[in-house]
Coordinates of C-alpha atoms in Angstrom, one line a residue:
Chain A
X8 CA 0.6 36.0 6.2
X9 CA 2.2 35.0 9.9
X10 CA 6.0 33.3 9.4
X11 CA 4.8 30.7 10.8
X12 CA 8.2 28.2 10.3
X13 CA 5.9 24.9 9.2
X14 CA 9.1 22.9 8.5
X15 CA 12.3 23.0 9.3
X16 CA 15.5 20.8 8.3
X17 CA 18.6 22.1 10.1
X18 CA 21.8 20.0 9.5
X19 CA 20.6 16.8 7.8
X20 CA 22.6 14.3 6.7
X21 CA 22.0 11.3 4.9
X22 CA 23.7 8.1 3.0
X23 CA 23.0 4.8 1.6
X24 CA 25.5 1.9 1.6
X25 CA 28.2 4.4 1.9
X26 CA 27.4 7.1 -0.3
X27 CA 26.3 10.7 0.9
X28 CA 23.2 11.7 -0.4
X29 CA 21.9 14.5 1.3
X30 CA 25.2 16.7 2.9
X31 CA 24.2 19.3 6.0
X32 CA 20.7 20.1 4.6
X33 CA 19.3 23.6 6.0
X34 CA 15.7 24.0 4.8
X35 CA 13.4 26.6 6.6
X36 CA 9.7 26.7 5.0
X37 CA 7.3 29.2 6.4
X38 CA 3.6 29.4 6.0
X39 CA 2.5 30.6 3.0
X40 CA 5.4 29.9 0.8
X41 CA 5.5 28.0 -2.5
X42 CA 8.6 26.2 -2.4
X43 CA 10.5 24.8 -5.1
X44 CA 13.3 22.6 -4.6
X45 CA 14.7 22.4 -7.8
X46 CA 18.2 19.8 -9.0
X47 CA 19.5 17.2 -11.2
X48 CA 18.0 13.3 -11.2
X49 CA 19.7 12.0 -8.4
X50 CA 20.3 14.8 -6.8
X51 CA 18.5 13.8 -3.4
X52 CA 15.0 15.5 -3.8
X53 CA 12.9 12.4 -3.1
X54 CA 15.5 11.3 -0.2
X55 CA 14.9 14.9 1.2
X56 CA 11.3 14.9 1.1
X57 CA 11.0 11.1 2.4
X58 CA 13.1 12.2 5.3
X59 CA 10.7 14.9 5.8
X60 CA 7.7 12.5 6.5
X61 CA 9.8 10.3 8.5
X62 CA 9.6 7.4 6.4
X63 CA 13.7 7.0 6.0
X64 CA 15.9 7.9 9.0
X65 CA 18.7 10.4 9.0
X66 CA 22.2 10.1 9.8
X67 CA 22.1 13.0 11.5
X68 CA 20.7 16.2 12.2
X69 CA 16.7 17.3 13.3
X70 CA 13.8 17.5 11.0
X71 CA 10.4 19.8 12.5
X72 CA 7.3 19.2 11.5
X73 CA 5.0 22.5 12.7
X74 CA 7.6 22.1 15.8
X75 CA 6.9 18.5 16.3
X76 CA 8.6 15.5 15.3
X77 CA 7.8 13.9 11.8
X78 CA 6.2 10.8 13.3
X79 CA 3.8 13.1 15.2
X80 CA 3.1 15.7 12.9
X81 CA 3.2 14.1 9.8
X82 CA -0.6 13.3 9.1
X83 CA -0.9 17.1 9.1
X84 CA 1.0 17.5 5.7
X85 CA -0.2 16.4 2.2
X86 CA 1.9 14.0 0.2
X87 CA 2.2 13.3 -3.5
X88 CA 5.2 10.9 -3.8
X89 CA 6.9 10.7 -7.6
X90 CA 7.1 7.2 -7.6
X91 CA 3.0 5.3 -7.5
X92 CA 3.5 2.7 -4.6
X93 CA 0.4 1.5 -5.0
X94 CA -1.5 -1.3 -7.6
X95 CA -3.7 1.2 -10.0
X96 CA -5.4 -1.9 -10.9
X97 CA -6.7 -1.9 -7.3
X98 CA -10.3 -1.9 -6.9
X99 CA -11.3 1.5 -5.7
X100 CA -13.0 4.1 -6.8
X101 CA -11.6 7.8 -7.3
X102 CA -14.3 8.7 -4.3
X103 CA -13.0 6.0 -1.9
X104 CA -9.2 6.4 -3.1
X105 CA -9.3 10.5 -1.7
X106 CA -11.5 9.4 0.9
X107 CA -8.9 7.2 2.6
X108 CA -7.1 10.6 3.0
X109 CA -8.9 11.2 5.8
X110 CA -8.1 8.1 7.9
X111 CA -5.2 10.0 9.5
X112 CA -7.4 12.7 11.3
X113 CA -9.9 9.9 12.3
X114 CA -9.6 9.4 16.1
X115 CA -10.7 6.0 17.4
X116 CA -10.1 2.5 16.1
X117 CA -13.2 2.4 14.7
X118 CA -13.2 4.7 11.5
X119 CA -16.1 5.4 9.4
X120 CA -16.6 7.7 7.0
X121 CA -19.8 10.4 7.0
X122 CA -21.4 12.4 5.0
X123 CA -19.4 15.5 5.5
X124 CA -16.4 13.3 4.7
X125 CA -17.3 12.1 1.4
X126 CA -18.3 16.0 0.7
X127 CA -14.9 17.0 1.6
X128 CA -13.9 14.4 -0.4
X129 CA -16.1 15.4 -3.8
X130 CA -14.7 18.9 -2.8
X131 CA -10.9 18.2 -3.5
X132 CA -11.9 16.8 -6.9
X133 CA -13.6 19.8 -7.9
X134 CA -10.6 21.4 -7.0
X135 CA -8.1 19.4 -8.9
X136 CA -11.1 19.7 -11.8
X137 CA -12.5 16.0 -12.0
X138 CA -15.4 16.1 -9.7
X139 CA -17.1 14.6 -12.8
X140 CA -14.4 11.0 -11.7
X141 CA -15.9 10.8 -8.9
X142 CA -17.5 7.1 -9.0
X143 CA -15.1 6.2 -11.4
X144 CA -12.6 2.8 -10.6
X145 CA -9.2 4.4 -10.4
X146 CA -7.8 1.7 -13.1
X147 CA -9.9 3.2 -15.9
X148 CA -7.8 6.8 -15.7
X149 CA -5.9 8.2 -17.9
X150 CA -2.1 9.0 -16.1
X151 CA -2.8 12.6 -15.7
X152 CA -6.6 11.7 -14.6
X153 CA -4.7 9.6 -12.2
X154 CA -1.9 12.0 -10.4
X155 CA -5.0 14.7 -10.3
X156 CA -6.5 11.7 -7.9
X157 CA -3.3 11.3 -5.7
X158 CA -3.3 15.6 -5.5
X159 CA -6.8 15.4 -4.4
X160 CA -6.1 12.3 -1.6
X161 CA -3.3 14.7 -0.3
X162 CA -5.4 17.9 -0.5
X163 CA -8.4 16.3 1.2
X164 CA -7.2 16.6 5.2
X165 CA -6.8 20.4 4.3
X166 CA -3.3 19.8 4.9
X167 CA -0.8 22.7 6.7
X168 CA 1.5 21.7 3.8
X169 CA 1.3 20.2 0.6
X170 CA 4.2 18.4 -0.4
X171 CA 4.6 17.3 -4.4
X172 CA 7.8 15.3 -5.8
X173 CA 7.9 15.6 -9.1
X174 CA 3.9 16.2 -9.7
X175 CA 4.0 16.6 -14.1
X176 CA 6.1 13.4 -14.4
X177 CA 3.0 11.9 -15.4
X178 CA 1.1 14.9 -17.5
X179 CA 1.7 15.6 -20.8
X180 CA 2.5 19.5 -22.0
X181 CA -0.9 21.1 -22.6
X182 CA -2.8 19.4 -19.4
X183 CA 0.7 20.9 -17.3
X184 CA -0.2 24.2 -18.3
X185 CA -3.2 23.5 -16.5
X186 CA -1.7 21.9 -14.1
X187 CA 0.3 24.4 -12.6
X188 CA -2.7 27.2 -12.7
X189 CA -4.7 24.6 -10.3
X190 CA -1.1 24.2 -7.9
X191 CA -1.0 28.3 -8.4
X192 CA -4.6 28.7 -6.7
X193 CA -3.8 26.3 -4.4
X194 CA -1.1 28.8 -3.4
X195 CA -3.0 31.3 -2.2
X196 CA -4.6 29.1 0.6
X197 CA -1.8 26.9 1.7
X198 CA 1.8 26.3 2.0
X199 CA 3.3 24.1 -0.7
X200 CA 6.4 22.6 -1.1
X201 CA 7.1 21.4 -4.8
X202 CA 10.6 19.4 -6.1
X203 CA 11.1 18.6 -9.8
X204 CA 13.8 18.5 -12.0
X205 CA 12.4 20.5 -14.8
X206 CA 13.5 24.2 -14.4
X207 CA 11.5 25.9 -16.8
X208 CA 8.0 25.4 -15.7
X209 CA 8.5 26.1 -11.9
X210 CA 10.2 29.8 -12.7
X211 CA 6.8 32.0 -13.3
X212 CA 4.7 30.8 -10.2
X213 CA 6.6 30.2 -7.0
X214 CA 8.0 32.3 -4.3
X215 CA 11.5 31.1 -3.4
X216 CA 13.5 28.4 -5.0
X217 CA 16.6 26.2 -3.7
X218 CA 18.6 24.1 -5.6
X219 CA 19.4 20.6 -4.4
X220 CA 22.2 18.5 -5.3
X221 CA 24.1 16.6 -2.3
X222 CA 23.8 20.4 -0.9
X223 CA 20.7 22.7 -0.6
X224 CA 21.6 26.2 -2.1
X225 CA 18.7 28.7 -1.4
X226 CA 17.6 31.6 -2.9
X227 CA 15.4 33.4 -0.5
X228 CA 13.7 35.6 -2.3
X229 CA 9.6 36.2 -1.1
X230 CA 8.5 37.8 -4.2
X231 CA 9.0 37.4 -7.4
X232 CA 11.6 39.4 -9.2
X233 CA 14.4 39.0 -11.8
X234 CA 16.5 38.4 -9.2
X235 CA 14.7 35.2 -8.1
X236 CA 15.1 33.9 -11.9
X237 CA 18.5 35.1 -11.8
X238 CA 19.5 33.2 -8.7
X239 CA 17.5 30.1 -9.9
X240 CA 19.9 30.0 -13.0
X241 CA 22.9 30.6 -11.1
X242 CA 22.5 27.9 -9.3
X243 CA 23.0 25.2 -12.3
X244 CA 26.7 27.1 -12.2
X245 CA 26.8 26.2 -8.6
X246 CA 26.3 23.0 -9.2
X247 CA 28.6 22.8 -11.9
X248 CA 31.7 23.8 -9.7
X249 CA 30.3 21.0 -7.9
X250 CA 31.1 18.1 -11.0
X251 CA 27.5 17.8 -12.5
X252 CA 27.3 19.5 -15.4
X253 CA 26.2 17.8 -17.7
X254 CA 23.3 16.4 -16.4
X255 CA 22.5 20.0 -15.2
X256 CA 22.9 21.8 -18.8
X257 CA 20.8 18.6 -20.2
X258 CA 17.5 20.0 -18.4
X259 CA 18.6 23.3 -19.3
X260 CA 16.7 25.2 -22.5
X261 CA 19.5 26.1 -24.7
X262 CA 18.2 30.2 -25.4
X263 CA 17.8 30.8 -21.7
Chain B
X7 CA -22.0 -26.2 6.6
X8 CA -18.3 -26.3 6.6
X9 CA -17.7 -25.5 2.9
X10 CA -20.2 -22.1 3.7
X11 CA -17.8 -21.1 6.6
X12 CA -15.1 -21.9 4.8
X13 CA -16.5 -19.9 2.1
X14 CA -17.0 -17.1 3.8
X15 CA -14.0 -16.8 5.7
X16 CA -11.6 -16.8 2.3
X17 CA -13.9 -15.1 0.4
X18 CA -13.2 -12.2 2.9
X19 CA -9.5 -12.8 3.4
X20 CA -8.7 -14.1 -0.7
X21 CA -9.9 -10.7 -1.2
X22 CA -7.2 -9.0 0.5
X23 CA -4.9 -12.0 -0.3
X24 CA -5.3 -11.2 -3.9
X25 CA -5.2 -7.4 -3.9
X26 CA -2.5 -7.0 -1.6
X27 CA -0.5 -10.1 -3.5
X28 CA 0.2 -12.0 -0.6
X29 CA -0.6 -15.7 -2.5
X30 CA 2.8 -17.0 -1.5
X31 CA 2.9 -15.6 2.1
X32 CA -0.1 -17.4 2.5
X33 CA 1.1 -20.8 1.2
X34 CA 3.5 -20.9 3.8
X35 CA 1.1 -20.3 6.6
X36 CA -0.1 -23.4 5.3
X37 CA 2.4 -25.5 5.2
X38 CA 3.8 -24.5 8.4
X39 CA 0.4 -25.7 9.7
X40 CA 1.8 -29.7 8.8
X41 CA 3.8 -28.7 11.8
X42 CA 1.5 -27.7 14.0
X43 CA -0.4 -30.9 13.2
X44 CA 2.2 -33.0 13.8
X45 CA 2.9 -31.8 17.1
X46 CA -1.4 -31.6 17.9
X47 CA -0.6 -35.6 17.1
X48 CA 2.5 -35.8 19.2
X49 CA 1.1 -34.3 22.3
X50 CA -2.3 -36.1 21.7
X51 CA -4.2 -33.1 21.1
X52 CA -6.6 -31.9 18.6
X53 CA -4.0 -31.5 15.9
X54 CA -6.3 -28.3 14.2
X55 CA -5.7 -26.7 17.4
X56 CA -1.7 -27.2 17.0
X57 CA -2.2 -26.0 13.3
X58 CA -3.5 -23.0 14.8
X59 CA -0.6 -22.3 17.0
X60 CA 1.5 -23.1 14.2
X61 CA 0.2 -20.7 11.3
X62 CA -0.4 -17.8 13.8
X63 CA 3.0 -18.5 14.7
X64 CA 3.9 -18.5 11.6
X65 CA 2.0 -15.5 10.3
X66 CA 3.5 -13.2 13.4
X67 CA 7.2 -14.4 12.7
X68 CA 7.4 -13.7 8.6
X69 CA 5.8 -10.3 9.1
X70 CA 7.9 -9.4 12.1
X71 CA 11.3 -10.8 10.2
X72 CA 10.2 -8.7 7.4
X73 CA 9.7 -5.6 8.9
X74 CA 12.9 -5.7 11.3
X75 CA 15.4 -8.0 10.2
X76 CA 14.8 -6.2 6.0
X77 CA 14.9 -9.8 4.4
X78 CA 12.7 -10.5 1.8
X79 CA 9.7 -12.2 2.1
X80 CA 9.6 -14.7 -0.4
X81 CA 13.0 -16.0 1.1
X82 CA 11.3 -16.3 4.6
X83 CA 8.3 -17.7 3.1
X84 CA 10.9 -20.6 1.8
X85 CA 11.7 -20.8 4.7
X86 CA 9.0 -21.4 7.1
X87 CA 6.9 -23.2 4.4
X88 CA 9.7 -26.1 4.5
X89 CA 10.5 -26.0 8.6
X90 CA 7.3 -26.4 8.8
X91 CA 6.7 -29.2 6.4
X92 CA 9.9 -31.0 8.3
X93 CA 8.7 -30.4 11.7
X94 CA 5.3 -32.0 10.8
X95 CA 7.3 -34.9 9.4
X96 CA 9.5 -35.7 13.0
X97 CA 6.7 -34.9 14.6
X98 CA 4.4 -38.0 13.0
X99 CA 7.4 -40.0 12.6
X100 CA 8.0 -39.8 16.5
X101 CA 4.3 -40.1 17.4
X102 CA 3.9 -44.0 18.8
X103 CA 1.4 -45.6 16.3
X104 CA -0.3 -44.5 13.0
X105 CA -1.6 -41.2 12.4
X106 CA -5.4 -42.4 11.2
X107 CA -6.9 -39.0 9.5
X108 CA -3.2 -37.3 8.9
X109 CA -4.6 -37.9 4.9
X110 CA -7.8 -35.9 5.9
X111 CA -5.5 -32.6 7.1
X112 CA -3.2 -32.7 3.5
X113 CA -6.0 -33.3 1.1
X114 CA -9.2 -32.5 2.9
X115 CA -12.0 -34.5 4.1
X116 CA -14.9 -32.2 4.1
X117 CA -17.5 -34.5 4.9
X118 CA -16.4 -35.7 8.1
X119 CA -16.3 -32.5 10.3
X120 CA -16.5 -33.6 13.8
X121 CA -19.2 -31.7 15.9
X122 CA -16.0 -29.6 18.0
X123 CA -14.1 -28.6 14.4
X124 CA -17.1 -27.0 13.3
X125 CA -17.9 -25.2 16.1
X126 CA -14.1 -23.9 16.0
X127 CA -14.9 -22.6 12.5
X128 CA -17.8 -20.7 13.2
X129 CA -15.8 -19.4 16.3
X130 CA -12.8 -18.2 13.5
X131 CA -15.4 -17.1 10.9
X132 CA -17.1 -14.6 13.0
X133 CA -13.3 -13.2 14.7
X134 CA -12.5 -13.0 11.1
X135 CA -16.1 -11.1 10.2
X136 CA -16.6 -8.7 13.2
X137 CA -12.6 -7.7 12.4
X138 CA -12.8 -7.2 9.0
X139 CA -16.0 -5.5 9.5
X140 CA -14.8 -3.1 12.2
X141 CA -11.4 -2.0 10.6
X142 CA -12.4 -2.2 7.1
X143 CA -11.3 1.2 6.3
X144 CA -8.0 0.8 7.7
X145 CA -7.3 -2.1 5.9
X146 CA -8.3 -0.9 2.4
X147 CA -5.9 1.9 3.3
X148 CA -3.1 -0.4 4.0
X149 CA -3.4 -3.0 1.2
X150 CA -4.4 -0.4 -0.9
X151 CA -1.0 2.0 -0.4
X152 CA 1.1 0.8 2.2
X153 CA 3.5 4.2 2.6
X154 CA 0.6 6.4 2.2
X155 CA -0.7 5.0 5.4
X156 CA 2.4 5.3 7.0
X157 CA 2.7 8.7 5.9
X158 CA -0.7 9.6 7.4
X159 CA 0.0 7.9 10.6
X160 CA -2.2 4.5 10.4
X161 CA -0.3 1.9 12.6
X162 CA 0.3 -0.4 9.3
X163 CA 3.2 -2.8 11.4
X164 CA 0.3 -3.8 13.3
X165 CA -2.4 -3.7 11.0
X166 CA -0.2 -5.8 8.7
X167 CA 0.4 -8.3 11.3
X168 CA -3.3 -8.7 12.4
X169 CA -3.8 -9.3 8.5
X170 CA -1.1 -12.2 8.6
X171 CA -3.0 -13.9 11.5
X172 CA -6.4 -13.6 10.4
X173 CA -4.7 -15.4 6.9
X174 CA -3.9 -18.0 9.4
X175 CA -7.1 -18.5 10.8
X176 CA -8.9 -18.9 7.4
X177 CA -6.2 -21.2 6.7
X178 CA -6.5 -23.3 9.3
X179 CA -10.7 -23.6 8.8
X180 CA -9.4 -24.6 5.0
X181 CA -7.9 -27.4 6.3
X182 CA -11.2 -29.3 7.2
X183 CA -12.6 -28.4 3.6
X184 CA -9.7 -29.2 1.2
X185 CA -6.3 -30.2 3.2
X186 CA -3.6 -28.0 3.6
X187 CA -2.0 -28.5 0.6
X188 CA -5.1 -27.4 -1.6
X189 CA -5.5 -24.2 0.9
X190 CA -4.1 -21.7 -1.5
X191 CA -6.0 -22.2 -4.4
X192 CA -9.5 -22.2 -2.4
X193 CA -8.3 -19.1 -1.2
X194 CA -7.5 -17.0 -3.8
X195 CA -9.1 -18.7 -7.0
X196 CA -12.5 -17.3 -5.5
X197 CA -11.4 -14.0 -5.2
X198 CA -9.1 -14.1 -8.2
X199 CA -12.5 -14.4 -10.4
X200 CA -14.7 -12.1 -8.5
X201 CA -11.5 -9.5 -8.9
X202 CA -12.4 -9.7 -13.0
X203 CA -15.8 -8.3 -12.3
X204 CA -15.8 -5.8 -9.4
X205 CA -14.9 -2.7 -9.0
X206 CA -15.2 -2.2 -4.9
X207 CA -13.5 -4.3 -2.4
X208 CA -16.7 -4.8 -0.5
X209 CA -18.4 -6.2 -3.6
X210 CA -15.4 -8.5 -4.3
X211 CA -15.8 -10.0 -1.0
X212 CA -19.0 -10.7 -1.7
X213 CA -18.7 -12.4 -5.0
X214 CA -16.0 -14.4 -3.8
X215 CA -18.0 -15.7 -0.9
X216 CA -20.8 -16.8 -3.5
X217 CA -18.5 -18.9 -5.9
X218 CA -16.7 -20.1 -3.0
X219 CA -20.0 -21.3 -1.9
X220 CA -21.2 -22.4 -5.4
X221 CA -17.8 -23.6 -6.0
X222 CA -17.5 -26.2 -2.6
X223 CA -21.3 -27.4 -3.2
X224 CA -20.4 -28.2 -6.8
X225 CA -17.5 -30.0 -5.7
X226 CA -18.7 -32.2 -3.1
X227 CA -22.0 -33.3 -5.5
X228 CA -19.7 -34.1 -8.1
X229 CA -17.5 -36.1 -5.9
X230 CA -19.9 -37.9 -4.4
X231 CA -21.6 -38.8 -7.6
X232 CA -18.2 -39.8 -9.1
X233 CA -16.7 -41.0 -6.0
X234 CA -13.6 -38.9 -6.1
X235 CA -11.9 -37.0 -3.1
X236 CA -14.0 -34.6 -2.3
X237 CA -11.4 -31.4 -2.0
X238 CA -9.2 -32.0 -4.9
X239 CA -12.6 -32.0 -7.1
X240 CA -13.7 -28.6 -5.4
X241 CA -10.4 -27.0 -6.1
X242 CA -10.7 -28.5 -10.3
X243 CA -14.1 -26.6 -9.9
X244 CA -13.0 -23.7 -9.1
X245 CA -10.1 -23.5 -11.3
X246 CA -12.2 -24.5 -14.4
X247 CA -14.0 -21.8 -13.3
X248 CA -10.8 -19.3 -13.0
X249 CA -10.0 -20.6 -16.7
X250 CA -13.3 -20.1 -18.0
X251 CA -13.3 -16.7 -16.8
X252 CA -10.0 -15.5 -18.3
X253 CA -10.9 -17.1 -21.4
X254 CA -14.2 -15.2 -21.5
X255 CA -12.5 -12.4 -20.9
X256 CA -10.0 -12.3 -23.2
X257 CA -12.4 -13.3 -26.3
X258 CA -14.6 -10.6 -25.3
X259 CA -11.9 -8.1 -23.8
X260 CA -14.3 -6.7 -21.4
X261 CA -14.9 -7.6 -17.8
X262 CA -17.1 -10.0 -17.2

């Protein structure tokens, strides 16, 4: 794979009404990584990644978006927020829902959708394994059924980088299994960029992990090694000279 | 003739009124349209053409003051809905003279459309048509997940606005039908029921056209027959209607 640096954060700083959130973030992703940003609730991983996209504006420092700003290059990176802004009573079905994905790439005011859209379209599904939702109305989803939707609207522009916050909030145990097999094939074809608060899962798939809490503590390692787990776990110490720990021990599985 | 126009325009624009919850947003426009009456009277003009001034007005300066100034909307919505209310009020009050059909714009006089007022509507209806038709993607997009759209670069400030002023052109073809105090339920009581039993926003569009249609005919038969105003009996129908439907539903527990 090229190192190809898809995003980069150098010295960002954010607050709201007074308090710091986000202190001098560095954060270099390259192409082909699988990125987790792992930290406490609270600890500014949604902030971070809503900076990213531009949709909140730093105090300071730059954000690069494949070496463009985030309003211009945002359309080019997949995004599965934690939080649903949207009405899942709405009525659309799963087909329309990942089609209007797409909008983004369409040039023109007018924008229509074509044949080779709505196969791109049935194509993400299949990927997230629900091709068989396809003319379903969104409303009648079960919550996983439901995120696996949202994955496929991001995956649909064949986006440069996927970006997930929080993605098995809404997944029970045995479908996250799953879950995390689909994310690990997805790996192999694009860059993704995953934040959650729950340590255990992320450990066995991706390639380098950072910690984020106020601070961003990275552990670059590109393969991985017992090293990688090691400095994933030594970061909760980090963050415990910091004054969290108990919210970080809390998420931590007592034999590990 | 007038109720169909009128039909069709808010059985487009309830649609998006009721998915994208903007039933109060669009009871100011309204109301702020007593202004622009008031003022059609004082200058001696057509006083729909001043309502149209005064809702477009309207429409543009709630979704700017949202975006920029961060209030929220249901306090602007107070208060336009009531400046607009008062300014209608000096207006009349410093107008030499009675006001002869000022009874027609509150409560509606649908059966005395002058020649000029319904060639206006048709004018609105088919703005409001070819738009709608022409950027029906993007809208679904916006109403449908507002940051999403952001995120993938759709220009939702102005999407969101030309939404707002095509609210206030349906509005201000309600007036003619049921008065501008009776606009909101003929607006969204349509769609609100066709909402119970679709599934796509296209087909809910359509519905709501049809009982909007069935639901004006009804009313001005039964009026006439009864001799009763002829817009506060379509609104009863329809929201007979509205009741009959969430009864139905909930006896059953399935849609429609």
């Amino acid at each position: 794979m090229t190192e190809e640096t898809v995003i980069e954060v150098e010295d960002l700083w954010f607050s709201r009404n007074g308090e710091v959130i986000l202190e001098g973030i560095n954060l270099r992703v390259f192409q082909g990584d699988f990125y987790a940003i792992i930290g406490p609730n609270g600890g500014g991983k949604t902030t971070l990644l809503r900076a990213i996209l531009g949709l909140i504006p730093p105090d300071r420092g730059t954000i690069r978006i494949l070496g463009g700003l985030p309003r211009e290059n945002r359309h080019l990176l997949g995004y599965v927020p934690q939080l649903r802004t949207f009405d899942f009573t709405y009525p659309i079905s799963v087909r329309g829902m990942v089609l209007s994905g797409l909008l983004g790439q369409k040039k023109g005011i007018i924008k229509t959708f074509n044949t080779e859209d709505t196969g791109l379209a049935d194509k993400a599904l299949l990927t997230m394994g629900i091709g068989h939702l396809a003319n379903r109305v969104i409303r009648n989803l079960s919550g996983g059924e439901q995120q696996r939707v949202v994955i496929a609207r991001a995956l649909v522009g064949n986006p440069k980088v996927l970006l997930l916050d929080e993605p098995t909030v809404f997944v029970d145990t045995p479908t996250e299994t799953q879950f995390f097999d689909i994310l690990e094939n997805l790996a192999r074809s694009m860059t993704i960029v995953l934040v959650t608060h729950d340590i255990g899962v992320i450990v066995s798939h991706v390639t380098k992990v950072a910690c984020l809490n106020r601070r961003l503590y990275t552990h670059d390692s590109r393969e991985l090694t017992e090293d990688m787990i090691q400095g994933a776990y030594k970061c909760p110490v980090d963050i415990i000279a910091h004054g969290h720990p108990h919210r970080v021990l809390r998420s931590h599985p007592p034999e590990e | 003739m007038a109720g169909v126009l009128a039909s069709v325009a808010c059985g487009i624009i309830g649609t998006y009124v009721i998915i994208r919850r903007m039933v109060a947003i669009s009871g100011g426009i309204s109301h702020a349209a007593f202004g622009g009456i008031g003022l059609g009277y004082y200058l001696g003009i057509d006083p729909l053409l001043g309502a149209l001034a005064f809702t477009v007005g309207a429409a543009l300066t709630m979704g700017e003051l949202e975006q920029r100034a961060k209030q929220h909307m249901d306090t602007l919505i107070g208060a336009v809905w009531a400046t607009g209310m008062a300014l209608g009020i000096l207006f009349i009050y410093l107008t030499p003279g009675f006001a002869p059909d000022l009874f027609g714009y509150l409560f509606g006089n649908i059966l005395l459309v002058p020649a000029g007022d319904l060639l206006l509507m048709l004018f609105l209806v088919l703005v409001i048509g070819l738009t709608v038709g022409l950027l029906f993607n993007e809208f679904l997009a916006v109403s449908f997940d507002e940051e999403y759209a952001k995120v993938i670069n759709l220009p939702v400030e102005h999407l969101v606005l030309l939404l707002l002023v095509l609210i206030a052109l349906t509005v201000v073809m309600l007036i003619q039908v049921v008065g501008i105090i009776l606009v909101i339920a003929l607006l969204t009581l349509p769609a609100a029921i066709s909402r119970e039993c679709s599934s796509q926003v296209g087909t809910m569009m359509l519905y709501a056209i049809l009982l909007g249609v069935v639901f004006t005919t009804m009313g001005i038969f039964l009026s006439a027959f009864l001799d009763i105003p002829s817009g506060a009996t379509i609104i009863l129908v329809s929201a007979a209607a509205y009741g009959a439907v969430l009864v139905k539903k909930k006896l059953i527990r399935r849609n429609c």
